[in-house]
mmCIF file of C-alpha atoms in Angstrom:
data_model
loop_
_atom_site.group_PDB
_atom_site.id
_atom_site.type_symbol
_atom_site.label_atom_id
_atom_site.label_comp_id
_atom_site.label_asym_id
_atom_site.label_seq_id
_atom_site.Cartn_x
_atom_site.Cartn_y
_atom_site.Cartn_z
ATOM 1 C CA UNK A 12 134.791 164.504 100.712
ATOM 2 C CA UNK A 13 131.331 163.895 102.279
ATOM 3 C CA UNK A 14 130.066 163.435 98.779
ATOM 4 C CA UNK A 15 132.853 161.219 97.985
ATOM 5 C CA UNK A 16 131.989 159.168 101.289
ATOM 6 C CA UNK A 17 128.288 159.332 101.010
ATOM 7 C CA UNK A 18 128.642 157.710 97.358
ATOM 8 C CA UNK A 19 130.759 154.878 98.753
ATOM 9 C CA UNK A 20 128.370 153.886 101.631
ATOM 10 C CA UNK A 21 125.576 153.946 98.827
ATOM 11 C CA UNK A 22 127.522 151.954 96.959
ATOM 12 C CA UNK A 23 128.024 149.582 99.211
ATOM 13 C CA UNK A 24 124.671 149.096 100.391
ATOM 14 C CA UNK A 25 123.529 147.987 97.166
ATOM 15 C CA UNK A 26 126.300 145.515 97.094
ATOM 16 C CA UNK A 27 125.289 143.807 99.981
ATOM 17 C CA UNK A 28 121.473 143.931 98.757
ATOM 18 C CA UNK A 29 122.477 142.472 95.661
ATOM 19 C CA UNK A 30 124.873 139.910 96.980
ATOM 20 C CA UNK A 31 121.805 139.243 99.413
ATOM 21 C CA UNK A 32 119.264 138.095 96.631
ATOM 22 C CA UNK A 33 121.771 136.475 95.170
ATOM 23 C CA UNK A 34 122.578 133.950 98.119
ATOM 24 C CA UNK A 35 118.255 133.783 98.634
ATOM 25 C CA UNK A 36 117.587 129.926 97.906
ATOM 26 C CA UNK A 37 114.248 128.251 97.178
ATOM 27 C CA UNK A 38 114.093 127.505 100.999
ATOM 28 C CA UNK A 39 114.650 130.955 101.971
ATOM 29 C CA UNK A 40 112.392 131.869 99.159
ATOM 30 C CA UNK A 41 109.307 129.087 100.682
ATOM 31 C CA UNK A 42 110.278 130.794 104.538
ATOM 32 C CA UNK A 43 110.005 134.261 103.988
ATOM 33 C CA UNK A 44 106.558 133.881 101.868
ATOM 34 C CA UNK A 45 105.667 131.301 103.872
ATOM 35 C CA UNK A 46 103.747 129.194 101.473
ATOM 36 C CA UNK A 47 105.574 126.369 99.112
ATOM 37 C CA UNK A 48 104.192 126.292 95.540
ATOM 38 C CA UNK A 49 104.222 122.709 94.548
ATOM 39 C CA UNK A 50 103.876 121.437 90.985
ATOM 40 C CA UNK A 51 101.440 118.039 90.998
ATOM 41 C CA UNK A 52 99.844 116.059 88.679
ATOM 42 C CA UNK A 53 95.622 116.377 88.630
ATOM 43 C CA UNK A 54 95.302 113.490 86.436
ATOM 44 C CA UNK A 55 97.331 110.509 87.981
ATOM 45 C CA UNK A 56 94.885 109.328 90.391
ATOM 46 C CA UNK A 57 95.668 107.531 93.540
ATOM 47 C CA UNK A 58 98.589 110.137 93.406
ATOM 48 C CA UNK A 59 97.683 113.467 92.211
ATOM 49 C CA UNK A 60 94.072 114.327 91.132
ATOM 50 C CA UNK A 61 91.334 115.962 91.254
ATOM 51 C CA UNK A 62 88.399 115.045 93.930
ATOM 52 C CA UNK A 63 84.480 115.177 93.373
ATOM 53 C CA UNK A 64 85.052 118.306 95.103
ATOM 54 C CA UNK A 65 87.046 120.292 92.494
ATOM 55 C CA UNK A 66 90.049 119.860 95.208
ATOM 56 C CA UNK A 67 93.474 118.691 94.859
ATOM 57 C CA UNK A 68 93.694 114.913 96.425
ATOM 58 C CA UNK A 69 96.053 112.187 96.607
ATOM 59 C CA UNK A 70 98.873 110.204 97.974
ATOM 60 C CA UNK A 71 101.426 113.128 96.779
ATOM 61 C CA UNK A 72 99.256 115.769 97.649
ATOM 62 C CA UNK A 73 99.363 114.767 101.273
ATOM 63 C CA UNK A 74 102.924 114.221 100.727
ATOM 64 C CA UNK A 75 103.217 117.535 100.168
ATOM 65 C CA UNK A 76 100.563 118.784 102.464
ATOM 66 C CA UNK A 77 102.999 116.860 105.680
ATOM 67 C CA UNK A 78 105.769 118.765 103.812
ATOM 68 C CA UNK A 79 104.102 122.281 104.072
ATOM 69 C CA UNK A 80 102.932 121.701 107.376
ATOM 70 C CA UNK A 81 106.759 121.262 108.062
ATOM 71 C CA UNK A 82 108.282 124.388 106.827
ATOM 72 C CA UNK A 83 105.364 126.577 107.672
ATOM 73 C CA UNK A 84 103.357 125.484 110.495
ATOM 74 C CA UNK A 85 100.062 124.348 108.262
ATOM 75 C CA UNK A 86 99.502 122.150 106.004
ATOM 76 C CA UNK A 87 96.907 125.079 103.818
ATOM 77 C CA UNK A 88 100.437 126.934 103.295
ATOM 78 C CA UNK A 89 100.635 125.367 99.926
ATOM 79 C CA UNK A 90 99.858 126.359 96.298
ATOM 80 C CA UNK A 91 99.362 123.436 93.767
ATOM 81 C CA UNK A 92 100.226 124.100 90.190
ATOM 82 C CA UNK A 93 99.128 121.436 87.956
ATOM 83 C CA UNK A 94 101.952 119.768 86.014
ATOM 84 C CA UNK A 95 102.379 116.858 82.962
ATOM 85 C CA UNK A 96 105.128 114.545 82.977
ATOM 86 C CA UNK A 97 106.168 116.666 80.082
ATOM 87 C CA UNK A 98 106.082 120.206 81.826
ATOM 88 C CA UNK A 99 107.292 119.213 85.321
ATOM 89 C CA UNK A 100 111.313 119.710 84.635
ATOM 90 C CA UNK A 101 110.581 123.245 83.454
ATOM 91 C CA UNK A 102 108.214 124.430 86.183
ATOM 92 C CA UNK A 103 111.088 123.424 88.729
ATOM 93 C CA UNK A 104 113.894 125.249 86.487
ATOM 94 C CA UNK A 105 111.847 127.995 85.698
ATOM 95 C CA UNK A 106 111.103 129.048 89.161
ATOM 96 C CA UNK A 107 107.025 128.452 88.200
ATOM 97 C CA UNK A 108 107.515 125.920 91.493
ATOM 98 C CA UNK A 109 109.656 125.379 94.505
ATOM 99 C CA UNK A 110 109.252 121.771 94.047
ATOM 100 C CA UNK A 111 107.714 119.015 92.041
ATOM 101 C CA UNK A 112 105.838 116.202 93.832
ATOM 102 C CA UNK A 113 104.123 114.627 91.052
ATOM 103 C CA UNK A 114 105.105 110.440 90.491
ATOM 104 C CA UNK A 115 108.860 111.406 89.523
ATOM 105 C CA UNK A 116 110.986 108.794 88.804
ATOM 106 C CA UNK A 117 114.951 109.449 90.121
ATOM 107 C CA UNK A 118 116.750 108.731 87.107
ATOM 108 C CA UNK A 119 120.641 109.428 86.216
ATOM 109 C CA UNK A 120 119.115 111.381 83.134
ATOM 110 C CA UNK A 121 117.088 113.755 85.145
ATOM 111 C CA UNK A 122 120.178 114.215 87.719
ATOM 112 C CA UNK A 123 122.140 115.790 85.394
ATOM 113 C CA UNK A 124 119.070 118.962 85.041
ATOM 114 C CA UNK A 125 117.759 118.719 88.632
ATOM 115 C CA UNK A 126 118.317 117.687 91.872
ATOM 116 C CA UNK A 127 115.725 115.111 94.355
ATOM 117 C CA UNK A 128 115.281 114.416 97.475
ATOM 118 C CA UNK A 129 115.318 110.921 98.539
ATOM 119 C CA UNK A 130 112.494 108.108 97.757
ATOM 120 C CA UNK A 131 109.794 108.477 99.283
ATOM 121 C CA UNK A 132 107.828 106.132 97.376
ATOM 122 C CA UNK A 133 108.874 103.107 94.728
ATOM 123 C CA UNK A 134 106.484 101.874 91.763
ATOM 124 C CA UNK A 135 106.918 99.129 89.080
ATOM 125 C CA UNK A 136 106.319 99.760 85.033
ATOM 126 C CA UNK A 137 103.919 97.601 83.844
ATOM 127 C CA UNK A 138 101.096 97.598 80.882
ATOM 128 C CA UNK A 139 97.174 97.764 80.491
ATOM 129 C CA UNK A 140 95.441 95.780 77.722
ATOM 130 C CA UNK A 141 91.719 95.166 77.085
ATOM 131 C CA UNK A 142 90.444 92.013 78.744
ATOM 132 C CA UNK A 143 89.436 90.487 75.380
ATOM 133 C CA UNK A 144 93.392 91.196 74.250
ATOM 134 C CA UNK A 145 95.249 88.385 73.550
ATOM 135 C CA UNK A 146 98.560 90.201 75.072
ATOM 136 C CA UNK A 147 99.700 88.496 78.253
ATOM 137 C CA UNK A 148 102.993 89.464 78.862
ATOM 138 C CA UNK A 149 105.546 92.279 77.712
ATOM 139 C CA UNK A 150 106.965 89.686 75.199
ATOM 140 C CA UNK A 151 103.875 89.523 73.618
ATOM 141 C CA UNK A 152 103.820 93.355 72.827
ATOM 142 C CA UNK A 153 106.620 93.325 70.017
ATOM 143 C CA UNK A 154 105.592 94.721 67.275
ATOM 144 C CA UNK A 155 102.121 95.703 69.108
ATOM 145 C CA UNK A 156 101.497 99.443 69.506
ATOM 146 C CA UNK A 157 101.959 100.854 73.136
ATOM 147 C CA UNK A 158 100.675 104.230 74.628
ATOM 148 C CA UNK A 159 102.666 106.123 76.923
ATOM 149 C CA UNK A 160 102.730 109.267 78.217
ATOM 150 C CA UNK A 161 105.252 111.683 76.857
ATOM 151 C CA UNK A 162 107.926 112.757 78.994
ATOM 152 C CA UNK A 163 107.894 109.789 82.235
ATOM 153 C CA UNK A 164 109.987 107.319 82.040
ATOM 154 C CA UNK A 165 108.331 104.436 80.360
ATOM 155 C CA UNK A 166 108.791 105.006 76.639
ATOM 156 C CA UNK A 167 112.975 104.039 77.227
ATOM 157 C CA UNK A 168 111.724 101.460 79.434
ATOM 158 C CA UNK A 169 109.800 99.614 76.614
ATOM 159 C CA UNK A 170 112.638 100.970 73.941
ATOM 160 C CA UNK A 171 115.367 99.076 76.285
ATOM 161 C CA UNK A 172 113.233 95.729 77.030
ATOM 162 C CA UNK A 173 111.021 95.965 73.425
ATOM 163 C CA UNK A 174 113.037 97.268 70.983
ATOM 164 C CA UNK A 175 110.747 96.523 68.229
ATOM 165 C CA UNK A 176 107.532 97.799 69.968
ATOM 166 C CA UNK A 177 105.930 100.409 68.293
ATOM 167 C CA UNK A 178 105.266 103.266 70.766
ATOM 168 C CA UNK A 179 102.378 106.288 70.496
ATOM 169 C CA UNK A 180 102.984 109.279 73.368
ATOM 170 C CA UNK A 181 99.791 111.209 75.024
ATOM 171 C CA UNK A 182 100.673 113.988 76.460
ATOM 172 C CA UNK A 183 98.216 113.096 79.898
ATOM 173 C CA UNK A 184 96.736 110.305 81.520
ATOM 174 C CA UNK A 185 93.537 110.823 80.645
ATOM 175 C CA UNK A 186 93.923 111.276 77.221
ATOM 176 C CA UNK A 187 96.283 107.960 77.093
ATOM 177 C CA UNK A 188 94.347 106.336 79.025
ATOM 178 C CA UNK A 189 91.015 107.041 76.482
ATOM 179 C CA UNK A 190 93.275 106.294 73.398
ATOM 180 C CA UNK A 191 93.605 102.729 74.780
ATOM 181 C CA UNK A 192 89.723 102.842 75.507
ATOM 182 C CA UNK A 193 88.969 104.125 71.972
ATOM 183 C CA UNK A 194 91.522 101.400 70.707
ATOM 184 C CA UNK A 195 94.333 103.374 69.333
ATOM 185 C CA UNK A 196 97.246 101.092 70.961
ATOM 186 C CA UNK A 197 97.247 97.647 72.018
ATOM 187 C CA UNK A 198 98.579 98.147 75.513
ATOM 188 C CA UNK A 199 99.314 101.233 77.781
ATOM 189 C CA UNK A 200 102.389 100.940 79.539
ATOM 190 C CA UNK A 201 103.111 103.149 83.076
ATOM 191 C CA UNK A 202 103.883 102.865 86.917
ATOM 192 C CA UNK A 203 101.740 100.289 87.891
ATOM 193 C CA UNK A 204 100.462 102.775 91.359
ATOM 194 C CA UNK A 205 99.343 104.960 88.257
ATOM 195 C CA UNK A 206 97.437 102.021 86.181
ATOM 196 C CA UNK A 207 95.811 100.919 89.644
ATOM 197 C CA UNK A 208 94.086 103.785 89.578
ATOM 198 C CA UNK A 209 92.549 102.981 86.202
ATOM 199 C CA UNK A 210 91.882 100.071 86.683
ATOM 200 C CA UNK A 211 89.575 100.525 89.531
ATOM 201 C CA UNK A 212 87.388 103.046 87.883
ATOM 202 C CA UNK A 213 87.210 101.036 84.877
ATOM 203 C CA UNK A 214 85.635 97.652 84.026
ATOM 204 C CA UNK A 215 87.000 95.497 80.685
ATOM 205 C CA UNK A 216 90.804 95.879 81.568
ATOM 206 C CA UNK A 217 93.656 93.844 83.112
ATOM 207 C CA UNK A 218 97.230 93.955 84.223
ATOM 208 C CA UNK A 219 99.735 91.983 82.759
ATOM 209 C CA UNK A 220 101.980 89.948 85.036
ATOM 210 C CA UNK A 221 105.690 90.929 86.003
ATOM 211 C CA UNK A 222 107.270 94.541 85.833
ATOM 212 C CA UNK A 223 110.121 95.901 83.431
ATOM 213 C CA UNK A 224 111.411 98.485 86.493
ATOM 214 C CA UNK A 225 111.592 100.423 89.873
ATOM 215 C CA UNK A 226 110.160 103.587 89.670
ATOM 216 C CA UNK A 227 111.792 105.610 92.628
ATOM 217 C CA UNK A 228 109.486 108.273 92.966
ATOM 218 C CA UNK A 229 111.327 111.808 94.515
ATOM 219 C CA UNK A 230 110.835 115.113 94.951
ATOM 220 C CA UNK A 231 112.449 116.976 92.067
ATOM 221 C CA UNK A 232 114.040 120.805 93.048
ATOM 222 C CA UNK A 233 116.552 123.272 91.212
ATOM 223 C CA UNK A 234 119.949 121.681 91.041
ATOM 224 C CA UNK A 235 121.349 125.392 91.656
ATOM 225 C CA UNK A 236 119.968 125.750 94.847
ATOM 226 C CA UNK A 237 122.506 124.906 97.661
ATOM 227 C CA UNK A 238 121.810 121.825 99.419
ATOM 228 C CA UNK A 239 119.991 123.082 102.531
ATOM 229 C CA UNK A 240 116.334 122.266 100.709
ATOM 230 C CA UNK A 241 117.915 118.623 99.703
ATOM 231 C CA UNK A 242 118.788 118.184 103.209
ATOM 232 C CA UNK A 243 115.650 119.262 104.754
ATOM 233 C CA UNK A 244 113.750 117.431 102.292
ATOM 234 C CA UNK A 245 115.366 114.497 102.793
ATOM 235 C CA UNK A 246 114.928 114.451 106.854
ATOM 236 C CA UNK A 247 111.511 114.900 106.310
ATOM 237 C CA UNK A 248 110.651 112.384 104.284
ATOM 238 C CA UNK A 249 113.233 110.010 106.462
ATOM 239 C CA UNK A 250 110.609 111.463 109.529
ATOM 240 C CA UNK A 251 107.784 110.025 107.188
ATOM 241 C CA UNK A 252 109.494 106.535 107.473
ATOM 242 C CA UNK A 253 110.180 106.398 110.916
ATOM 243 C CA UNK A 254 107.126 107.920 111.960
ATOM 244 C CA UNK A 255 104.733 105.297 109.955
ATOM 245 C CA UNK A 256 103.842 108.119 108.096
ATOM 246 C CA UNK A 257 103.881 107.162 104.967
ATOM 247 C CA UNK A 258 103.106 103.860 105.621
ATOM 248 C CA UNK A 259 99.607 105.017 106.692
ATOM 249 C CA UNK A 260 99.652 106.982 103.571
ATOM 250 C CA UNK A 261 99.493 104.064 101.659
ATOM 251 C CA UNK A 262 97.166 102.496 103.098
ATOM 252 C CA UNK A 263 95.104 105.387 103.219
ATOM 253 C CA UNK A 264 95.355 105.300 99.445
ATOM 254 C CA UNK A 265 95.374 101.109 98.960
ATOM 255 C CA UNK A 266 98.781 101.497 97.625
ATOM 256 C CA UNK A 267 99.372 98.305 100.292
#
């Protein structure tokens, strides 16, 4: 009988460890480690990049830095895996990240893999072209060749406003970004936050006039995690607002 009894209890015990790990959520998971492991971009520069310093630097990166200091107590409680706009949805479904804060657009397509937070910051598409170019405007890029950058959001941006362009995908921004340089497309077309960026560390190249979208950039998370992270994500960020936050973030970064 004690055998009997002791075997129950046992059994037990393991049922409620088990059913334990099963209920642990990414926000659990961030708590009880305390550190969040956030997937960025290093290439994507005022956003996510690299600094003269071999460090991790950007609008997102302080993003996620406020974040950290949030759910941790410091904003050092952070680990930044580098992700591509290719990569990103993986690392988040994988489990490689808790999060990805790295110039994510919230699109219906996306929804249906992950979840996001809300905005917390909104770009425009637009295109890159050599001063000399005789491209002016996005009409004038049919039947031109365009570089993008294989899995964001422009390349169905262009296919829905330029059905006839003729589209070449990089897998980063810097190797886009020296395909137009090296003259392998007529135009590169991305967030115009993104192109910014490029522009200022680069002499010969202009902007063309209007944009083709609004980029809501979010943070992207598991969509099986329950909706506790969502909501705390979102009240941060919503904190950010209110608090002139991010608006000093911005400026901080001449995204103003």
């Amino acid at each position: 009988m004690k055998k009997i009894l002791c075997l129950i209890i046992m059994s037990l015990l393991l049922l409620t460890a088990c059913t334990k790990k099963e209920k642990e959520n990414t926000l659990d998971k961030i708590i009880n480690r305390n550190l969040i492991i956030a997937g960025v971009k290093q290439d994507a520069g005022p956003f996510g990049h690299i600094n003269e310093k071999g460090q991790y630097d950007g609008f997102d990166i302080d993003v996620a830095k406020y974040i950290a200091n949030k759910l941790t107590g410091s904003e050092k409680n952070i680990k930044f895996v580098p992700v591509t706009s290719n990569t990103r949805i993986e690392a988040v479904t994988s489990g490689e990240v808790d999060m990805i804060i790295a110039t994510m657009s919230n699109t219906e397509s996306r929804r249906y893999i992950i979840d996001f937070s809300i905005p917390y910051y909104t770009a425009g598409q637009t295109a890159v072209v050599k001063n000399k170019s005789k491209i002016y405007s996005f009409a004038d890029l049919k039947d031109k060749t365009t570089i993008v950058v294989m899995g964001s959001t422009s390349e169905q941006n262009l296919r829905r406003v330029i059905p006839t362009a003729r589209i070449v995908g990089y897998s980063t921004y810097k190797e886009a970004f020296q395909a137009l340089k090296d003259g392998k497309g007529d135009a590169l077309s991305s967030d115009d936050t993104i192109i910014s960026g490029f522009i200022a560390k680069n002499k010969g190249f202009r902007v063309l006039k209007g944009r083709i979208s609004a980029e809501h950039y979010s943070i992207g998370i598991k969509q099986t995690d329950d909706k506790l992270l969502k909501e705390t994500l979102d009240s941060i960020i919503t904190g950010m607002k209110n608090n002139g936050t991010l608006k000093e973030l911005k400026k901080k970064w001449s995204l103003v």
